[in-house]
mmCIF file of C-alpha atoms in Angstrom:
data_model
loop_
_atom_site.group_PDB
_atom_site.id
_atom_site.type_symbol
_atom_site.label_atom_id
_atom_site.label_comp_id
_atom_site.label_asym_id
_atom_site.label_seq_id
_atom_site.Cartn_x
_atom_site.Cartn_y
_atom_site.Cartn_z
ATOM 1 C CA UNK A 671 0.210 0.612 0.053
ATOM 2 C CA UNK A 672 1.440 3.393 -1.552
ATOM 3 C CA UNK A 673 0.648 6.139 1.073
ATOM 4 C CA UNK A 674 -0.173 8.470 -1.337
ATOM 5 C CA UNK A 675 -3.708 5.467 -2.008
ATOM 6 C CA UNK A 676 -4.473 6.467 1.524
ATOM 7 C CA UNK A 677 -4.454 10.150 0.590
ATOM 8 C CA UNK A 678 -5.461 11.063 -2.556
ATOM 9 C CA UNK A 679 -8.474 8.017 -1.945
ATOM 10 C CA UNK A 680 -9.758 9.255 1.065
ATOM 11 C CA UNK A 681 -7.835 12.095 3.261
ATOM 12 C CA UNK A 682 -7.574 14.668 0.804
ATOM 13 C CA UNK A 683 -10.892 14.310 -0.763
ATOM 14 C CA UNK A 684 -12.861 14.072 3.339
ATOM 15 C CA UNK A 685 -10.657 17.311 4.112
ATOM 16 C CA UNK A 686 -11.563 19.890 1.571
ATOM 17 C CA UNK A 687 -15.144 18.414 2.175
ATOM 18 C CA UNK A 688 -14.489 19.720 5.142
ATOM 19 C CA UNK A 689 -13.336 23.131 4.758
ATOM 20 C CA UNK A 690 -15.676 23.551 2.324
ATOM 21 C CA UNK A 691 -18.613 23.313 4.577
ATOM 22 C CA UNK A 692 -16.078 25.183 6.907
ATOM 23 C CA UNK A 693 -15.158 27.992 5.169
ATOM 24 C CA UNK A 694 -18.484 28.832 3.265
ATOM 25 C CA UNK A 695 -20.533 28.727 6.721
ATOM 26 C CA UNK A 696 -17.716 31.916 7.462
ATOM 27 C CA UNK A 697 -19.541 33.694 5.323
ATOM 28 C CA UNK A 698 -16.250 32.310 1.724
ATOM 29 C CA UNK A 699 -17.961 32.566 -1.384
ATOM 30 C CA UNK A 700 -17.433 29.501 -3.470
ATOM 31 C CA UNK A 701 -15.015 31.268 -5.884
ATOM 32 C CA UNK A 702 -13.083 31.857 -3.284
ATOM 33 C CA UNK A 703 -13.264 28.508 -1.353
ATOM 34 C CA UNK A 704 -12.122 27.282 -5.025
ATOM 35 C CA UNK A 705 -9.373 29.537 -5.175
ATOM 36 C CA UNK A 706 -7.726 28.671 -1.871
ATOM 37 C CA UNK A 707 -8.639 24.545 -2.856
ATOM 38 C CA UNK A 708 -7.314 24.946 -5.546
ATOM 39 C CA UNK A 709 -10.345 22.677 -7.633
ATOM 40 C CA UNK A 710 -12.575 23.855 -9.616
ATOM 41 C CA UNK A 711 -16.128 26.208 -8.451
ATOM 42 C CA UNK A 712 -18.823 23.316 -9.092
ATOM 43 C CA UNK A 713 -16.082 20.842 -7.387
ATOM 44 C CA UNK A 714 -17.575 22.608 -3.784
ATOM 45 C CA UNK A 715 -20.800 22.796 -4.828
ATOM 46 C CA UNK A 716 -20.326 19.338 -5.824
ATOM 47 C CA UNK A 717 -18.440 18.698 -2.225
ATOM 48 C CA UNK A 718 -21.104 21.438 0.180
ATOM 49 C CA UNK A 719 -23.632 19.287 -1.154
ATOM 50 C CA UNK A 720 -22.469 16.917 1.831
ATOM 51 C CA UNK A 721 -23.478 17.246 4.716
ATOM 52 C CA UNK A 722 -20.231 17.411 6.465
ATOM 53 C CA UNK A 723 -21.350 13.598 8.962
ATOM 54 C CA UNK A 724 -20.636 11.585 6.135
ATOM 55 C CA UNK A 725 -16.871 12.968 5.783
ATOM 56 C CA UNK A 726 -15.886 13.023 9.856
ATOM 57 C CA UNK A 727 -17.190 9.501 9.200
ATOM 58 C CA UNK A 728 -14.628 8.274 5.979
ATOM 59 C CA UNK A 729 -12.677 9.729 8.323
ATOM 60 C CA UNK A 730 -13.100 7.813 11.110
ATOM 61 C CA UNK A 731 -13.203 4.677 9.408
ATOM 62 C CA UNK A 732 -9.578 5.708 8.747
ATOM 63 C CA UNK A 733 -9.155 5.338 12.456
ATOM 64 C CA UNK A 734 -9.327 9.265 12.201
ATOM 65 C CA UNK A 735 -10.426 10.557 15.597
ATOM 66 C CA UNK A 736 -12.962 12.614 14.469
ATOM 67 C CA UNK A 737 -11.226 16.315 17.563
ATOM 68 C CA UNK A 738 -8.498 15.567 15.919
ATOM 69 C CA UNK A 739 -10.304 16.609 12.639
ATOM 70 C CA UNK A 740 -11.756 19.137 13.392
ATOM 71 C CA UNK A 741 -9.030 20.599 14.995
ATOM 72 C CA UNK A 742 -6.960 20.920 12.130
ATOM 73 C CA UNK A 743 -10.311 21.273 10.373
ATOM 74 C CA UNK A 744 -10.406 24.970 13.131
ATOM 75 C CA UNK A 745 -6.502 25.286 12.496
ATOM 76 C CA UNK A 746 -6.660 26.004 8.397
ATOM 77 C CA UNK A 747 -9.342 27.866 8.280
ATOM 78 C CA UNK A 748 -7.682 30.249 10.819
ATOM 79 C CA UNK A 749 -5.571 30.477 8.560
ATOM 80 C CA UNK A 750 -7.229 31.032 5.670
ATOM 81 C CA UNK A 751 -8.905 34.156 6.786
ATOM 82 C CA UNK A 752 -5.317 35.213 7.842
ATOM 83 C CA UNK A 753 -5.231 34.756 3.977
ATOM 84 C CA UNK A 754 -1.678 34.038 4.752
ATOM 85 C CA UNK A 755 -1.361 31.944 1.889
ATOM 86 C CA UNK A 756 2.664 30.385 1.499
ATOM 87 C CA UNK A 757 1.153 29.661 5.170
ATOM 88 C CA UNK A 758 -1.776 27.534 3.910
ATOM 89 C CA UNK A 759 -0.181 25.248 2.003
ATOM 90 C CA UNK A 760 2.613 24.260 4.899
ATOM 91 C CA UNK A 761 0.332 23.626 7.054
ATOM 92 C CA UNK A 762 -1.772 21.861 4.865
ATOM 93 C CA UNK A 763 1.024 19.686 3.858
ATOM 94 C CA UNK A 764 1.312 19.298 7.658
ATOM 95 C CA UNK A 765 -2.004 18.022 7.716
ATOM 96 C CA UNK A 766 -2.803 16.000 5.482
ATOM 97 C CA UNK A 767 0.563 13.712 5.943
ATOM 98 C CA UNK A 768 -0.583 13.720 9.979
ATOM 99 C CA UNK A 769 -3.381 11.465 8.858
ATOM 100 C CA UNK A 770 -2.395 9.770 6.501
ATOM 101 C CA UNK A 771 0.526 8.236 9.412
ATOM 102 C CA UNK A 772 -2.471 8.277 11.880
ATOM 103 C CA UNK A 773 -4.736 6.308 8.974
ATOM 104 C CA UNK A 774 -1.893 3.871 8.485
ATOM 105 C CA UNK A 775 -0.495 3.353 11.692
ATOM 106 C CA UNK A 776 -4.585 2.113 12.826
ATOM 107 C CA UNK A 777 -3.937 -0.654 10.180
ATOM 108 C CA UNK A 778 -3.608 -3.956 12.485
ATOM 109 C CA UNK A 779 -1.172 -4.459 8.986
ATOM 110 C CA UNK A 780 0.814 -1.657 10.005
ATOM 111 C CA UNK A 781 1.085 -1.683 14.096
ATOM 112 C CA UNK A 782 4.099 -3.513 14.205
ATOM 113 C CA UNK A 783 6.406 -0.593 12.339
ATOM 114 C CA UNK A 784 4.053 1.917 13.766
ATOM 115 C CA UNK A 785 5.847 3.499 17.078
ATOM 116 C CA UNK A 786 4.751 6.395 17.964
ATOM 117 C CA UNK A 787 1.950 7.402 15.740
ATOM 118 C CA UNK A 788 4.801 6.859 12.748
ATOM 119 C CA UNK A 789 6.578 5.114 11.019
ATOM 120 C CA UNK A 790 9.800 3.129 11.965
ATOM 121 C CA UNK A 791 10.864 -0.049 9.882
ATOM 122 C CA UNK A 792 13.336 -1.373 12.852
ATOM 123 C CA UNK A 793 15.968 -2.264 10.280
ATOM 124 C CA UNK A 794 16.042 1.490 8.829
ATOM 125 C CA UNK A 795 17.003 1.971 12.527
ATOM 126 C CA UNK A 796 19.271 -0.340 13.548
ATOM 127 C CA UNK A 797 21.478 0.507 10.651
ATOM 128 C CA UNK A 798 20.854 4.373 11.286
ATOM 129 C CA UNK A 799 23.235 3.292 14.411
ATOM 130 C CA UNK A 800 25.398 1.326 12.895
ATOM 131 C CA UNK A 801 25.493 4.422 10.270
ATOM 132 C CA UNK A 802 26.051 6.617 13.640
ATOM 133 C CA UNK A 803 28.713 4.877 15.405
ATOM 134 C CA UNK A 804 30.623 4.644 12.542
ATOM 135 C CA UNK A 805 30.906 7.797 12.207
ATOM 136 C CA UNK A 806 32.642 8.009 15.507
ATOM 137 C CA UNK A 807 35.347 6.014 14.335
ATOM 138 C CA UNK A 808 38.725 8.584 15.200
ATOM 139 C CA UNK A 809 40.629 9.235 11.963
ATOM 140 C CA UNK A 810 38.195 7.418 9.595
ATOM 141 C CA UNK A 811 38.003 9.221 7.085
ATOM 142 C CA UNK A 812 41.822 8.719 6.213
ATOM 143 C CA UNK A 813 39.866 5.756 4.689
ATOM 144 C CA UNK A 814 37.995 7.802 2.755
ATOM 145 C CA UNK A 815 38.034 7.378 -1.434
ATOM 146 C CA UNK A 816 37.181 10.178 -3.795
ATOM 147 C CA UNK A 817 34.399 9.013 -4.580
ATOM 148 C CA UNK A 818 33.242 8.281 -1.835
ATOM 149 C CA UNK A 819 31.685 5.489 1.548
ATOM 150 C CA UNK A 820 28.772 3.427 2.089
ATOM 151 C CA UNK A 821 27.700 1.808 4.251
ATOM 152 C CA UNK A 822 25.019 -1.314 3.624
ATOM 153 C CA UNK A 823 23.062 -3.779 4.708
ATOM 154 C CA UNK A 824 20.394 -6.816 4.970
ATOM 155 C CA UNK A 825 19.469 -8.492 8.139
ATOM 156 C CA UNK A 826 18.433 -11.429 5.737
ATOM 157 C CA UNK A 827 19.249 -12.963 2.997
ATOM 158 C CA UNK A 828 18.253 -10.258 0.237
ATOM 159 C CA UNK A 829 16.650 -11.670 -3.599
ATOM 160 C CA UNK A 830 17.058 -8.529 -4.353
ATOM 161 C CA UNK A 831 19.533 -5.376 -4.130
ATOM 162 C CA UNK A 832 15.687 -3.307 -2.756
ATOM 163 C CA UNK A 833 16.165 -5.555 -0.199
ATOM 164 C CA UNK A 834 19.791 -3.747 1.626
ATOM 165 C CA UNK A 835 19.191 -0.776 2.863
ATOM 166 C CA UNK A 836 22.052 1.991 2.248
ATOM 167 C CA UNK A 837 22.663 5.170 2.035
ATOM 168 C CA UNK A 838 20.986 7.718 -0.785
ATOM 169 C CA UNK A 839 24.110 10.033 -1.398
ATOM 170 C CA UNK A 840 27.473 9.261 -0.057
ATOM 171 C CA UNK A 841 30.010 8.569 3.277
ATOM 172 C CA UNK A 842 32.818 12.051 2.388
ATOM 173 C CA UNK A 843 35.124 13.660 3.888
ATOM 174 C CA UNK A 844 34.984 16.469 5.319
ATOM 175 C CA UNK A 845 37.376 20.326 6.586
ATOM 176 C CA UNK A 846 35.944 18.474 10.846
ATOM 177 C CA UNK A 847 36.159 14.620 9.733
ATOM 178 C CA UNK A 848 33.596 12.810 7.612
ATOM 179 C CA UNK A 849 29.587 13.674 7.200
ATOM 180 C CA UNK A 850 27.506 11.239 5.474
ATOM 181 C CA UNK A 851 25.110 12.881 2.575
ATOM 182 C CA UNK A 852 20.805 10.653 1.757
ATOM 183 C CA UNK A 853 19.070 8.842 3.381
ATOM 184 C CA UNK A 854 19.524 4.735 4.116
ATOM 185 C CA UNK A 855 16.740 3.697 1.627
ATOM 186 C CA UNK A 856 16.359 0.117 0.820
ATOM 187 C CA UNK A 857 18.159 0.259 -2.676
ATOM 188 C CA UNK A 858 19.663 3.722 -1.526
ATOM 189 C CA UNK A 859 23.472 2.598 -2.459
ATOM 190 C CA UNK A 860 23.627 0.555 -5.774
ATOM 191 C CA UNK A 861 26.327 -0.277 -6.692
ATOM 192 C CA UNK A 862 27.455 -1.742 -2.819
ATOM 193 C CA UNK A 863 24.388 -3.530 -2.719
ATOM 194 C CA UNK A 864 25.171 -5.280 -6.164
ATOM 195 C CA UNK A 865 28.800 -6.246 -5.250
ATOM 196 C CA UNK A 866 26.822 -7.080 -0.651
ATOM 197 C CA UNK A 867 24.676 -9.129 -3.461
ATOM 198 C CA UNK A 868 27.273 -11.242 -5.719
ATOM 199 C CA UNK A 869 28.834 -11.413 -2.329
ATOM 200 C CA UNK A 870 25.752 -13.050 -0.906
ATOM 201 C CA UNK A 871 25.122 -15.239 -3.485
ATOM 202 C CA UNK A 872 27.591 -17.662 -1.611
ATOM 203 C CA UNK A 873 28.779 -16.806 1.528
ATOM 204 C CA UNK A 874 25.613 -15.356 3.089
ATOM 205 C CA UNK A 875 26.937 -14.506 6.257
ATOM 206 C CA UNK A 876 28.115 -11.196 4.543
ATOM 207 C CA UNK A 877 25.616 -8.918 5.528
ATOM 208 C CA UNK A 878 27.650 -5.600 5.442
ATOM 209 C CA UNK A 879 29.673 -4.022 3.336
ATOM 210 C CA UNK A 880 31.761 -1.145 3.501
ATOM 211 C CA UNK A 881 34.236 0.987 1.423
ATOM 212 C CA UNK A 882 37.583 1.604 1.769
ATOM 213 C CA UNK A 883 40.685 4.149 -0.223
ATOM 214 C CA UNK A 884 42.870 1.381 -1.494
ATOM 215 C CA UNK A 885 46.784 1.791 -0.078
ATOM 216 C CA UNK A 886 48.977 -1.231 -0.581
ATOM 217 C CA UNK A 887 49.325 -0.728 3.760
ATOM 218 C CA UNK A 888 46.605 -2.155 3.645
ATOM 219 C CA UNK A 889 47.107 -5.340 2.573
ATOM 220 C CA UNK A 890 49.744 -6.895 5.968
ATOM 221 C CA UNK A 891 46.801 -5.144 7.766
ATOM 222 C CA UNK A 892 44.472 -8.291 6.587
ATOM 223 C CA UNK A 893 47.273 -10.773 7.228
ATOM 224 C CA UNK A 894 47.631 -10.191 10.873
ATOM 225 C CA UNK A 895 43.585 -9.299 11.208
ATOM 226 C CA UNK A 896 43.919 -13.143 9.209
ATOM 227 C CA UNK A 897 41.191 -12.191 5.861
ATOM 228 C CA UNK A 898 40.609 -13.629 3.346
ATOM 229 C CA UNK A 899 42.031 -11.084 0.751
ATOM 230 C CA UNK A 900 41.391 -11.216 -3.349
ATOM 231 C CA UNK A 901 42.878 -8.951 -5.418
ATOM 232 C CA UNK A 902 40.932 -8.103 -8.779
ATOM 233 C CA UNK A 903 41.450 -5.124 -11.762
ATOM 234 C CA UNK A 904 43.042 -2.925 -13.100
ATOM 235 C CA UNK A 905 40.233 -3.345 -15.528
ATOM 236 C CA UNK A 906 39.660 -1.729 -19.042
ATOM 237 C CA UNK A 907 35.284 -1.036 -18.407
ATOM 238 C CA UNK A 908 32.252 -2.142 -15.856
ATOM 239 C CA UNK A 909 31.832 -5.306 -17.901
ATOM 240 C CA UNK A 910 34.665 -6.259 -17.066
ATOM 241 C CA UNK A 911 34.773 -5.151 -13.631
ATOM 242 C CA UNK A 912 31.402 -6.495 -12.269
ATOM 243 C CA UNK A 913 32.523 -10.289 -14.934
ATOM 244 C CA UNK A 914 36.070 -10.518 -12.509
ATOM 245 C CA UNK A 915 34.111 -9.339 -9.187
ATOM 246 C CA UNK A 916 31.304 -12.511 -10.094
ATOM 247 C CA UNK A 917 34.303 -14.176 -10.611
ATOM 248 C CA UNK A 918 36.201 -14.138 -6.751
ATOM 249 C CA UNK A 919 33.324 -13.302 -4.957
ATOM 250 C CA UNK A 920 32.546 -17.317 -5.456
ATOM 251 C CA UNK A 921 35.971 -17.680 -3.361
ATOM 252 C CA UNK A 922 34.608 -16.655 -0.383
ATOM 253 C CA UNK A 923 36.235 -12.979 0.253
ATOM 254 C CA UNK A 924 36.541 -10.779 3.595
ATOM 255 C CA UNK A 925 37.824 -8.275 1.338
ATOM 256 C CA UNK A 926 37.302 -7.346 -2.485
ATOM 257 C CA UNK A 927 40.779 -4.497 -2.876
ATOM 258 C CA UNK A 928 40.580 -3.794 -6.475
ATOM 259 C CA UNK A 929 42.591 -2.015 -8.753
ATOM 260 C CA UNK A 930 40.156 -0.075 -10.087
ATOM 261 C CA UNK A 931 40.979 0.546 -14.007
ATOM 262 C CA UNK A 932 40.366 2.614 -16.942
ATOM 263 C CA UNK A 933 37.130 5.235 -15.445
ATOM 264 C CA UNK A 934 37.345 3.445 -12.227
ATOM 265 C CA UNK A 935 39.386 4.691 -8.713
ATOM 266 C CA UNK A 936 41.000 1.339 -6.816
ATOM 267 C CA UNK A 937 38.555 0.381 -3.604
ATOM 268 C CA UNK A 938 38.598 -1.125 -0.893
ATOM 269 C CA UNK A 939 35.250 -3.356 -0.247
ATOM 270 C CA UNK A 940 35.107 -4.945 3.344
ATOM 271 C CA UNK A 941 32.413 -7.566 4.122
ATOM 272 C CA UNK A 942 31.541 -8.521 7.289
ATOM 273 C CA UNK A 943 29.317 -11.080 9.296
ATOM 274 C CA UNK A 944 28.493 -8.171 12.444
ATOM 275 C CA UNK A 945 29.205 -4.407 12.773
ATOM 276 C CA UNK A 946 31.416 -5.328 15.461
ATOM 277 C CA UNK A 947 33.849 -7.268 13.257
ATOM 278 C CA UNK A 948 33.596 -4.139 10.721
ATOM 279 C CA UNK A 949 34.347 -1.964 12.992
ATOM 280 C CA UNK A 950 37.642 -3.818 14.136
ATOM 281 C CA UNK A 951 38.575 -4.084 10.201
ATOM 282 C CA UNK A 952 37.379 -0.202 9.736
ATOM 283 C CA UNK A 953 39.308 0.774 12.838
ATOM 284 C CA UNK A 954 42.976 -1.136 12.327
ATOM 285 C CA UNK A 955 43.048 0.163 8.788
ATOM 286 C CA UNK A 956 43.047 4.032 10.050
ATOM 287 C CA UNK A 957 46.471 2.541 12.371
ATOM 288 C CA UNK A 958 47.382 0.719 9.887
ATOM 289 C CA UNK A 959 47.399 4.178 6.508
ATOM 290 C CA UNK A 960 51.249 5.796 6.163
#
């Protein structure tokens, strides 16, 4: 179910009907109401023909208490009469989203991912916690390649990259250290998620992936930590890159050292079964940096 199905199909229509009645009762013409609600005047006339009680009952059937609806309608009408169009548009946007979340959270199917009337995905929240810990690693900026880094994670065997959480942006260097850009999202990192998918085909315990810049000094650290390391590249093109990544993934690596190639920066891909293991590897790499 897409949230906009409820917004457009039920909530928005009922809210418009209630606003049309309230504004009309307070003396606003149908013409002005139509401009404010961004619908035609015939539509306002149609909305006014249905009684207020029907709109309230429809919203109650979605799990939204009428007291809350009446409160929001009163707020929007007050803003409308103050002739603050920008504030009306922004507030109505907030109201519709709030009501949509309340409606969704009242559904039995979504009760396990709703907390306090807000949608919460446990895996996304866990990812945020892990990302925060990762960004706090002292000296992490030393490991970030020019293309930026990303963290990917999946809690179960993925069937596609849409089952893998990653940042829609990157982890990049700043003057003060590192920062994460973008938002955690399923399918957020197509490149690294695709590599993790290939690795998990042969070693399903690897649920975390991270990429760093390449330094030859890292190789001795990998050896000291007892990590299975494979080296691939340099590559002539993207097709060759993906073919070789697929080949070395069969070796169940902990580390893939990619030497880059034409248009590709040399990087290191780290794969682990736990965050603690990933953190231990990254801390060791920071210490090995020249």
